[in-house]
PDB file of C-alpha atoms in Angstrom:
ATOM      1  CA  MET A  77     -12.791  69.685  -7.236  1.00 88.00           C
ATOM      2  CA  ILE A  78     -11.610  66.348  -5.837  1.00 98.00           C
ATOM      3  CA  ALA A  79     -12.061  63.114  -7.762  1.00 98.00           C
ATOM      4  CA  LEU A  80     -11.313  59.646  -6.429  1.00 98.00           C
ATOM      5  CA  TYR A  81     -10.532  56.878  -8.887  1.00 98.00           C
ATOM      6  CA  PHE A  82     -11.369  53.613  -7.143  1.00 98.00           C
ATOM      7  CA  ALA A  83     -12.149  49.954  -7.670  1.00 97.00           C
ATOM      8  CA  PRO A  84     -14.210  47.604  -5.483  1.00 95.00           C
ATOM      9  CA  LYS A  85     -12.354  45.108  -3.278  1.00 92.00           C
ATOM     10  CA  THR A  86      -9.182  47.211  -3.295  1.00 96.00           C
ATOM     11  CA  CYS A  87      -7.259  49.404  -0.890  1.00 97.00           C
ATOM     12  CA  SER A  88      -8.995  52.467  -2.327  1.00 98.00           C
ATOM     13  CA  LEU A  89     -11.614  51.791   0.343  1.00 98.00           C
ATOM     14  CA  ALA A  90      -9.352  53.455   2.926  1.00 98.00           C
ATOM     15  CA  VAL A  91      -9.318  56.716   0.985  1.00 98.00           C
ATOM     16  CA  HIS A  92     -13.033  56.457   0.247  1.00 98.00           C
ATOM     17  CA  ILE A  93     -13.742  56.171   3.977  1.00 98.00           C
ATOM     18  CA  ALA A  94     -11.605  59.232   4.663  1.00 98.00           C
ATOM     19  CA  LEU A  95     -13.494  61.331   2.124  1.00 98.00           C
ATOM     20  CA  GLU A  96     -16.837  60.217   3.542  1.00 98.00           C
ATOM     21  CA  TYR A  97     -15.721  60.833   7.121  1.00 98.00           C
ATOM     22  CA  ILE A  98     -14.431  64.319   6.341  1.00 98.00           C
ATOM     23  CA  GLY A  99     -17.717  65.070   4.610  1.00 97.00           C
ATOM     24  CA  ILE A 100     -16.510  67.001   1.590  1.00 96.00           C
ATOM     25  CA  ASP A 101     -17.879  67.046  -1.927  1.00 97.00           C
ATOM     26  CA  TYR A 102     -15.995  64.748  -4.286  1.00 98.00           C
ATOM     27  CA  GLU A 103     -16.550  62.668  -7.395  1.00 98.00           C
ATOM     28  CA  ALA A 104     -16.074  58.894  -7.208  1.00 97.00           C
ATOM     29  CA  ILE A 105     -15.023  57.351 -10.519  1.00 98.00           C
ATOM     30  CA  LYS A 106     -15.068  53.565 -10.708  1.00 97.00           C
ATOM     31  CA  ILE A 107     -12.293  51.779 -12.581  1.00 97.00           C
ATOM     32  CA  ASP A 108     -13.608  48.399 -13.706  1.00 96.00           C
ATOM     33  CA  PHE A 109     -10.808  45.876 -13.279  1.00 94.00           C
ATOM     34  CA  SER A 110     -12.934  43.152 -14.891  1.00 93.00           C
ATOM     35  CA  GLN A 111     -12.764  45.196 -18.096  1.00 96.00           C
ATOM     36  CA  GLN A 112      -9.062  45.966 -17.607  1.00 95.00           C
ATOM     37  CA  GLU A 113      -9.858  49.667 -17.470  1.00 96.00           C
ATOM     38  CA  GLN A 114      -6.813  50.243 -15.270  1.00 96.00           C
ATOM     39  CA  ARG A 115      -4.622  49.333 -18.265  1.00 95.00           C
ATOM     40  CA  LYS A 116      -6.358  51.505 -20.818  1.00 97.00           C
ATOM     41  CA  SER A 117      -4.851  54.738 -22.056  1.00 97.00           C
ATOM     42  CA  GLU A 118      -7.625  56.858 -20.556  1.00 97.00           C
ATOM     43  CA  TYR A 119      -6.709  55.806 -17.034  1.00 97.00           C
ATOM     44  CA  LEU A 120      -2.969  55.473 -17.624  1.00 98.00           C
ATOM     45  CA  SER A 121      -2.973  59.139 -18.586  1.00 97.00           C
ATOM     46  CA  ILE A 122      -4.197  59.821 -15.043  1.00 97.00           C
ATOM     47  CA  ASN A 123      -2.115  57.234 -13.189  1.00 98.00           C
ATOM     48  CA  ALA A 124       0.667  55.636 -15.222  1.00 98.00           C
ATOM     49  CA  LYS A 125       1.021  52.944 -12.548  1.00 97.00           C
ATOM     50  CA  GLY A 126      -2.329  51.515 -13.615  1.00 97.00           C
ATOM     51  CA  ARG A 127      -3.484  51.055 -10.045  1.00 97.00           C
ATOM     52  CA  VAL A 128      -5.973  52.539  -7.616  1.00 98.00           C
ATOM     53  CA  PRO A 129      -6.558  54.697  -5.754  1.00 98.00           C
ATOM     54  CA  ALA A 130      -5.701  57.934  -7.452  1.00 98.00           C
ATOM     55  CA  LEU A 131      -6.872  61.275  -6.133  1.00 98.00           C
ATOM     56  CA  ALA A 132      -7.165  64.146  -8.593  1.00 98.00           C
ATOM     57  CA  VAL A 133      -7.065  67.550  -6.930  1.00 97.00           C
ATOM     58  CA  ASP A 134      -7.132  70.758  -8.954  1.00 93.00           C
ATOM     59  CA  GLY A 135      -5.092  69.296 -11.797  1.00 90.00           C
ATOM     60  CA  THR A 136      -2.696  67.329  -9.606  1.00 97.00           C
ATOM     61  CA  VAL A 137      -2.899  63.561  -9.160  1.00 98.00           C
ATOM     62  CA  ILE A 138      -1.822  61.950  -5.889  1.00 98.00           C
ATOM     63  CA  THR A 139      -1.250  58.203  -5.701  1.00 98.00           C
ATOM     64  CA  GLU A 140      -0.384  55.650  -2.989  1.00 98.00           C
ATOM     65  CA  VAL A 141      -2.701  55.204  -0.023  1.00 98.00           C
ATOM     66  CA  PRO A 142      -0.357  56.552   2.707  1.00 98.00           C
ATOM     67  CA  ALA A 143       0.331  59.712   0.714  1.00 98.00           C
ATOM     68  CA  ILE A 144      -3.327  60.333  -0.088  1.00 98.00           C
ATOM     69  CA  LEU A 145      -4.448  59.726   3.482  1.00 98.00           C
ATOM     70  CA  PHE A 146      -1.831  62.061   4.918  1.00 97.00           C
ATOM     71  CA  TYR A 147      -2.659  64.697   2.304  1.00 98.00           C
ATOM     72  CA  LEU A 148      -6.336  64.588   3.282  1.00 98.00           C
ATOM     73  CA  SER A 149      -5.527  64.781   6.980  1.00 98.00           C
ATOM     74  CA  GLN A 150      -3.385  67.861   6.364  1.00 97.00           C
ATOM     75  CA  ARG A 151      -5.722  69.594   3.931  1.00 97.00           C
ATOM     76  CA  PHE A 152      -8.714  69.100   6.231  1.00 98.00           C
ATOM     77  CA  PRO A 153      -7.231  69.471   9.731  1.00 98.00           C
ATOM     78  CA  GLN A 154     -10.678  70.149  11.194  1.00 98.00           C
ATOM     79  CA  ALA A 155     -11.403  66.421  10.800  1.00 98.00           C
ATOM     80  CA  ASN A 156      -8.603  65.673  13.301  1.00 98.00           C
ATOM     81  CA  LEU A 157      -7.469  62.565  11.407  1.00 98.00           C
ATOM     82  CA  ALA A 158      -3.768  62.812  12.215  1.00 98.00           C
ATOM     83  CA  PRO A 159      -1.676  63.976  15.190  1.00 98.00           C
ATOM     84  CA  LEU A 160      -0.538  67.069  13.296  1.00 96.00           C
ATOM     85  CA  ASP A 161       0.620  68.819  16.455  1.00 97.00           C
ATOM     86  CA  SER A 162       3.325  66.198  17.042  1.00 98.00           C
ATOM     87  CA  LEU A 163       6.057  65.507  14.497  1.00 97.00           C
ATOM     88  CA  GLU A 164       6.988  62.269  16.272  1.00 98.00           C
ATOM     89  CA  ALA A 165       3.417  60.955  16.451  1.00 98.00           C
ATOM     90  CA  SER A 166       2.809  61.883  12.820  1.00 97.00           C
ATOM     91  CA  ALA A 167       5.920  59.942  11.843  1.00 98.00           C
ATOM     92  CA  GLN A 168       4.691  56.933  13.836  1.00 98.00           C
ATOM     93  CA  MET A 169       1.347  57.052  12.042  1.00 98.00           C
ATOM     94  CA  GLN A 170       3.134  57.250   8.716  1.00 98.00           C
ATOM     95  CA  ALA A 171       5.335  54.309   9.695  1.00 98.00           C
ATOM     96  CA  PHE A 172       2.246  52.232  10.449  1.00 98.00           C
ATOM     97  CA  ASN A 173       0.660  53.103   7.106  1.00 98.00           C
ATOM     98  CA  ALA A 174       3.932  52.441   5.295  1.00 98.00           C
ATOM     99  CA  PHE A 175       4.085  48.975   6.893  1.00 98.00           C
ATOM    100  CA  LEU A 176       0.569  48.243   5.651  1.00 98.00           C
ATOM    101  CA  CYS A 177       1.465  49.449   2.164  1.00 98.00           C
ATOM    102  CA  SER A 178       4.943  48.005   1.689  1.00 97.00           C
ATOM    103  CA  THR A 179       4.704  44.742   3.640  1.00 98.00           C
ATOM    104  CA  VAL A 180       1.159  43.669   4.533  1.00 98.00           C
ATOM    105  CA  HIS A 181      -0.456  44.562   1.213  1.00 97.00           C
ATOM    106  CA  VAL A 182       2.409  42.939  -0.687  1.00 97.00           C
ATOM    107  CA  ALA A 183       1.928  39.717   1.282  1.00 96.00           C
ATOM    108  CA  HIS A 184      -1.767  39.808   0.385  1.00 96.00           C
ATOM    109  CA  ALA A 185      -0.968  40.447  -3.287  1.00 94.00           C
ATOM    110  CA  HIS A 186       0.893  37.140  -3.524  1.00 94.00           C
ATOM    111  CA  ARG A 187      -2.513  35.466  -3.411  1.00 92.00           C
ATOM    112  CA  PHE A 188      -3.764  37.098  -6.620  1.00 87.00           C
ATOM    113  CA  ARG A 189      -0.863  38.759  -8.379  1.00 86.00           C
ATOM    114  CA  GLY A 190       2.016  36.308  -8.456  1.00 80.00           C
ATOM    115  CA  THR A 191       2.757  37.300 -12.034  1.00 87.00           C
ATOM    116  CA  ARG A 192       4.107  40.593 -10.733  1.00 86.00           C
ATOM    117  CA  TRP A 193       7.122  38.627  -9.514  1.00 92.00           C
ATOM    118  CA  VAL A 194       7.390  35.611 -11.828  1.00 89.00           C
ATOM    119  CA  ASP A 195       6.278  34.743 -15.350  1.00 92.00           C
ATOM    120  CA  GLU A 196       2.853  33.237 -15.931  1.00 88.00           C
ATOM    121  CA  THR A 197       4.497  29.977 -16.941  1.00 94.00           C
ATOM    122  CA  GLU A 198       6.082  29.600 -13.493  1.00 94.00           C
ATOM    123  CA  THR A 199       2.991  27.947 -12.079  1.00 93.00           C
ATOM    124  CA  ASP A 200       4.822  26.154  -9.273  1.00 92.00           C
ATOM    125  CA  ALA A 201       6.227  29.464  -8.008  1.00 91.00           C
ATOM    126  CA  ILE A 202       2.832  31.146  -8.266  1.00 91.00           C
ATOM    127  CA  ASP A 203       1.182  28.306  -6.353  1.00 92.00           C
ATOM    128  CA  ALA A 204       3.910  28.473  -3.699  1.00 93.00           C
ATOM    129  CA  MET A 205       3.281  32.183  -3.222  1.00 93.00           C
ATOM    130  CA  ARG A 206      -0.436  31.564  -2.796  1.00 95.00           C
ATOM    131  CA  ARG A 207       0.165  28.847  -0.205  1.00 97.00           C
ATOM    132  CA  LYS A 208       2.397  31.195   1.780  1.00 96.00           C
ATOM    133  CA  VAL A 209      -0.227  33.929   2.133  1.00 97.00           C
ATOM    134  CA  PRO A 210      -2.004  32.630   5.294  1.00 97.00           C
ATOM    135  CA  GLU A 211       1.358  32.433   7.049  1.00 98.00           C
ATOM    136  CA  SER A 212       2.838  35.707   5.791  1.00 98.00           C
ATOM    137  CA  MET A 213      -0.358  37.678   6.372  1.00 98.00           C
ATOM    138  CA  GLY A 214      -0.778  36.029   9.761  1.00 98.00           C
ATOM    139  CA  GLN A 215       2.729  37.066  10.784  1.00 98.00           C
ATOM    140  CA  CYS A 216       2.146  40.640   9.658  1.00 98.00           C
ATOM    141  CA  MET A 217      -1.125  40.911  11.520  1.00 98.00           C
ATOM    142  CA  ALA A 218       0.398  39.330  14.636  1.00 98.00           C
ATOM    143  CA  LEU A 219       2.845  42.236  14.789  1.00 98.00           C
ATOM    144  CA  ILE A 220      -0.077  44.647  14.646  1.00 98.00           C
ATOM    145  CA  GLU A 221      -2.084  42.639  17.184  1.00 98.00           C
ATOM    146  CA  GLU A 222       0.739  42.372  19.689  1.00 97.00           C
ATOM    147  CA  GLY A 223       2.084  45.890  19.718  1.00 95.00           C
ATOM    148  CA  MET A 224       1.456  48.194  16.792  1.00 98.00           C
ATOM    149  CA  LEU A 225      -2.271  48.607  17.502  1.00 98.00           C
ATOM    150  CA  LYS A 226      -2.138  50.736  20.634  1.00 98.00           C
ATOM    151  CA  GLY A 227      -5.872  50.648  21.307  1.00 96.00           C
ATOM    152  CA  PRO A 228      -8.604  51.481  21.142  1.00 97.00           C
ATOM    153  CA  TRP A 229      -7.388  53.003  17.868  1.00 98.00           C
ATOM    154  CA  VAL A 230      -4.103  52.465  16.049  1.00 98.00           C
ATOM    155  CA  MET A 231      -2.561  55.573  17.585  1.00 98.00           C
ATOM    156  CA  GLY A 232      -4.241  55.143  20.950  1.00 98.00           C
ATOM    157  CA  GLU A 233      -7.067  57.474  21.902  1.00 97.00           C
ATOM    158  CA  GLN A 234      -7.056  59.487  18.669  1.00 98.00           C
ATOM    159  CA  PHE A 235      -8.914  58.138  15.649  1.00 98.00           C
ATOM    160  CA  THR A 236      -6.784  58.658  12.529  1.00 98.00           C
ATOM    161  CA  VAL A 237      -6.504  57.723   8.879  1.00 98.00           C
ATOM    162  CA  ALA A 238      -4.415  54.733  10.001  1.00 98.00           C
ATOM    163  CA  ASP A 239      -7.602  53.168  11.346  1.00 98.00           C
ATOM    164  CA  MET A 240      -9.230  53.415   7.934  1.00 98.00           C
ATOM    165  CA  TYR A 241      -6.274  51.692   6.311  1.00 98.00           C
ATOM    166  CA  LEU A 242      -6.086  48.924   8.931  1.00 98.00           C
ATOM    167  CA  TYR A 243      -9.822  48.301   8.599  1.00 98.00           C
ATOM    168  CA  THR A 244      -9.505  47.959   4.833  1.00 98.00           C
ATOM    169  CA  ILE A 245      -6.781  45.322   5.050  1.00 98.00           C
ATOM    170  CA  ALA A 246      -8.516  43.532   7.923  1.00 98.00           C
ATOM    171  CA  THR A 247     -11.508  42.893   5.658  1.00 97.00           C
ATOM    172  CA  TRP A 248      -9.252  40.635   3.558  1.00 97.00           C
ATOM    173  CA  LEU A 249      -8.130  38.302   6.348  1.00 98.00           C
ATOM    174  CA  GLU A 250     -10.651  35.489   6.008  1.00 98.00           C
ATOM    175  CA  GLY A 251     -10.150  35.353   2.252  1.00 97.00           C
ATOM    176  CA  ASP A 252      -6.411  35.144   2.836  1.00 98.00           C
ATOM    177  CA  GLY A 253      -6.881  32.150   5.102  1.00 98.00           C
ATOM    178  CA  VAL A 254      -5.694  33.906   8.249  1.00 98.00           C
ATOM    179  CA  ASP A 255      -6.806  32.471  11.596  1.00 98.00           C
ATOM    180  CA  ILE A 256      -8.634  35.487  12.987  1.00 98.00           C
ATOM    181  CA  SER A 257      -9.107  33.792  16.374  1.00 98.00           C
ATOM    182  CA  LYS A 258      -5.493  34.796  17.022  1.00 98.00           C
ATOM    183  CA  LEU A 259      -6.280  38.450  16.307  1.00 98.00           C
ATOM    184  CA  PRO A 260      -8.967  39.491  18.814  1.00 98.00           C
ATOM    185  CA  ARG A 261      -7.830  43.114  19.041  1.00 98.00           C
ATOM    186  CA  VAL A 262      -7.620  43.539  15.270  1.00 98.00           C
ATOM    187  CA  ILE A 263     -11.058  41.998  14.806  1.00 98.00           C
ATOM    188  CA  GLU A 264     -12.563  44.110  17.588  1.00 98.00           C
ATOM    189  CA  HIS A 265     -11.135  47.161  15.829  1.00 98.00           C
ATOM    190  CA  ARG A 266     -12.601  45.963  12.520  1.00 98.00           C
ATOM    191  CA  ASP A 267     -16.011  45.400  14.077  1.00 98.00           C
ATOM    192  CA  ARG A 268     -16.010  48.864  15.639  1.00 98.00           C
ATOM    193  CA  MET A 269     -15.021  50.452  12.356  1.00 98.00           C
ATOM    194  CA  SER A 270     -17.778  48.593  10.528  1.00 97.00           C
ATOM    195  CA  GLN A 271     -20.374  50.396  12.654  1.00 97.00           C
ATOM    196  CA  MET A 272     -19.266  53.859  11.531  1.00 97.00           C
ATOM    197  CA  PRO A 273     -21.630  55.606   9.090  1.00 97.00           C
ATOM    198  CA  ALA A 274     -18.729  56.503   6.781  1.00 97.00           C
ATOM    199  CA  VAL A 275     -17.922  52.800   6.503  1.00 98.00           C
ATOM    200  CA  GLN A 276     -21.447  51.437   6.325  1.00 96.00           C
ATOM    201  CA  GLY A 277     -22.283  53.689   3.405  1.00 94.00           C
ATOM    202  CA  LEU A 278     -19.518  52.070   1.356  1.00 96.00           C
ATOM    203  CA  GLN A 279     -19.901  48.416   2.270  1.00 89.00           C
ATOM    204  CA  ALA A 280     -22.196  47.512  -0.627  1.00 89.00           C
ATOM    205  CA  LEU A 281     -19.911  49.306  -3.081  1.00 91.00           C
ATOM    206  CA  TYR A 282     -16.853  47.340  -1.972  1.00 91.00           C
ATOM    207  CA  SER A 283     -18.408  43.925  -1.329  1.00 81.00           C
TER     208      SER A 283
END
């Protein structure tokens, strides 16, 4: 049995899309951040990091979006969600997802989670981080716009889990104050993704 621990308005959407697209049976378990459930012992016993997503598979818990997405693409190769026949292409896909995870998502987190880096009393520093988000996110997405997004999908002609992850982060751009008029290819990709049944079925859950 596969169980996904998720929270609305988080990067767990990427994994949720993958599960829906593959079409397997799974249990979706909501972690209510408004009730601080991610910090309670019940969830920390599943994921000590206190974050989502977490994927429980036959007694094993997998965390971190790139790892979960690649696991799903390997476990369900019939879905053709990764270039598994090419070591180099697979590494490129992983590099793209790692960039989203380690750089783009971190830039976004400065808008909400400044206390990860400075104390709550450092209000000037927290405000400075928030003000930087439109610029830092804009720079990250410009790199994707201008070269990393091969088109029509991230990896070119093949639709992969990287597209699910890019879509998820692209839904945050307006809230982050990014000028999306400078990102026509990213927004076209987001619009195309939004028409997929696997995405549409989750939009209300993550809005």
